[in-house]
Short mmCIF file of C-alpha atoms in Angstrom, two decimals:
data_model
loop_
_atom_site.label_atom_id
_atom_site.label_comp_id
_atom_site.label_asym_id
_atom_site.label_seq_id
_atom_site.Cartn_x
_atom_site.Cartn_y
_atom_site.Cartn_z
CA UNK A 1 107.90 -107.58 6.96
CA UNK A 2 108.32 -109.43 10.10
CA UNK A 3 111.30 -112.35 10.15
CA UNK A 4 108.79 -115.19 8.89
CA UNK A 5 108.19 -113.40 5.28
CA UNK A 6 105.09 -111.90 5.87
CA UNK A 7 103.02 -109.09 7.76
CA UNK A 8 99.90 -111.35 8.30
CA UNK A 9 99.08 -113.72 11.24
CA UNK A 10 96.07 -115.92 10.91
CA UNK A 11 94.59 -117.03 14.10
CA UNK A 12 92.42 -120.22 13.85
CA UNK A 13 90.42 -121.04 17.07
CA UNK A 14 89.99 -124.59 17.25
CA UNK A 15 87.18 -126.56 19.19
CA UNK A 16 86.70 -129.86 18.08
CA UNK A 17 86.46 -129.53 14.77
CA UNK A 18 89.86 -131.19 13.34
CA UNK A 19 88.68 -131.49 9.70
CA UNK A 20 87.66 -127.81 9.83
CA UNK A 21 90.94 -126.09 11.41
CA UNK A 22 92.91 -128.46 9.35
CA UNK A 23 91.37 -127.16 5.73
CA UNK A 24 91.54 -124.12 7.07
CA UNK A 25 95.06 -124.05 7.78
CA UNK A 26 96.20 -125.57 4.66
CA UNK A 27 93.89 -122.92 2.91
CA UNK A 28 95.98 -120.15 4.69
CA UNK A 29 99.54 -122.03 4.58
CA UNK A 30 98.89 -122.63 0.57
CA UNK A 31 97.42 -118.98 -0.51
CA UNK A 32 99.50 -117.35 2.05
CA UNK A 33 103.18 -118.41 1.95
CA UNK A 34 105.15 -117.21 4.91
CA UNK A 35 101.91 -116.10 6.48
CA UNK A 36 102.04 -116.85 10.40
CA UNK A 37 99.27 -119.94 10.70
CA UNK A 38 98.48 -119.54 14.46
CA UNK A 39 96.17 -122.44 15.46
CA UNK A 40 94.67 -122.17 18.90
CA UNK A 41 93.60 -125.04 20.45
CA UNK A 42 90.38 -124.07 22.91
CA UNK A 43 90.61 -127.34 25.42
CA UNK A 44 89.19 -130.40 22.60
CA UNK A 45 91.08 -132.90 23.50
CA UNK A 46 91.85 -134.55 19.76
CA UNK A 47 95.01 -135.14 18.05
CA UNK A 48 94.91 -131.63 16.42
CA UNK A 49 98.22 -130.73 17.32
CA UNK A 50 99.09 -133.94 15.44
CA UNK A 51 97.11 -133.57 12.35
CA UNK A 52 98.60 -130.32 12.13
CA UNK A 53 102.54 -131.95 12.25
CA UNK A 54 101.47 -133.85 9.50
CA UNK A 55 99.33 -131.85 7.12
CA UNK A 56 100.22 -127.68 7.68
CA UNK A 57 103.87 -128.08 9.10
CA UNK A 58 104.17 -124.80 9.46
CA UNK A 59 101.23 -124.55 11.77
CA UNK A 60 101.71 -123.29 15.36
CA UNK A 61 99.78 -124.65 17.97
CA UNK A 62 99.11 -122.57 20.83
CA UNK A 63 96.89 -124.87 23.58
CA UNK A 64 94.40 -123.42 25.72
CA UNK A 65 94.05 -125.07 29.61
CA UNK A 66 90.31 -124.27 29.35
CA UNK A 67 87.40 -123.42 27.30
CA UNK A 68 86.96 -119.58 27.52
CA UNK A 69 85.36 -119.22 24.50
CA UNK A 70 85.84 -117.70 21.08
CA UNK A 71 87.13 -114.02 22.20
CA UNK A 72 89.52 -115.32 24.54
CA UNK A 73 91.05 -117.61 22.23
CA UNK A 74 91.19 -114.80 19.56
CA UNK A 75 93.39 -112.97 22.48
CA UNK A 76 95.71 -116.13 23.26
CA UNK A 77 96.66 -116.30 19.65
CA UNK A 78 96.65 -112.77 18.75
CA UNK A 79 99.42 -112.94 21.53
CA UNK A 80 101.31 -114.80 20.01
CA UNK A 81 102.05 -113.54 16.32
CA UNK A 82 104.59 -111.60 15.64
CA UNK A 83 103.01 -109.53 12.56
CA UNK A 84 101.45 -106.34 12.31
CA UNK A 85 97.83 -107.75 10.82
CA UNK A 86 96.07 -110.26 12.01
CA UNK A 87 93.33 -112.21 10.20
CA UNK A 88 90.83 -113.99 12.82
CA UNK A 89 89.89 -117.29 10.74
CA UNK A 90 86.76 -118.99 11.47
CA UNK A 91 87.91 -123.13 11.01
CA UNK A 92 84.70 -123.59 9.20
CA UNK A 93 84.67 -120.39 6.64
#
């Protein structure tokens, strides 16, 4: 198990969609204690970063300079886990 309690990192892309990534999150943060919650923000421009603070705490935020799309999001955040698995999380599933 990696130093946060758990093998599994859970990337979230997130375009403009706060509601979405935030639900999403939680859903992850509250089924999945110690689970890394890896939220990448693709360029929106919203107070994700701040919803997050308040609601999933234990969300990181990794911010994106630009819109490359889905795939290279999924790369930016895979990047930045530190766990073995890695579970790419749609913010609307």
């Amino acid at each position: 198990m990696t130093s946060e309690g758990s093998d599994v990192a859970a990337v979230i892309v997130h375009y403009q969609t706060p509601r979405e990534t935030v639900s999403a999150a939680s859903a992850v943060a509250e089924t999945s204690p110690g689970a890394q919650v890896i939220v990448v923000d693709n360029d929106s421009r919203d107070a994700i970063r701040e919803l997050l603070s308040r609601e999933v705490p234990s969300a990181r935020v990794v911010e994106s300079p630009v819109n490359a799309g889905y795939g290279a999001a999924c790369n930016l955040g895979a990047g930045a886990t530190t766990g073995p698995y890695l579970l790419f999380l749609n913010s609307d599933a």
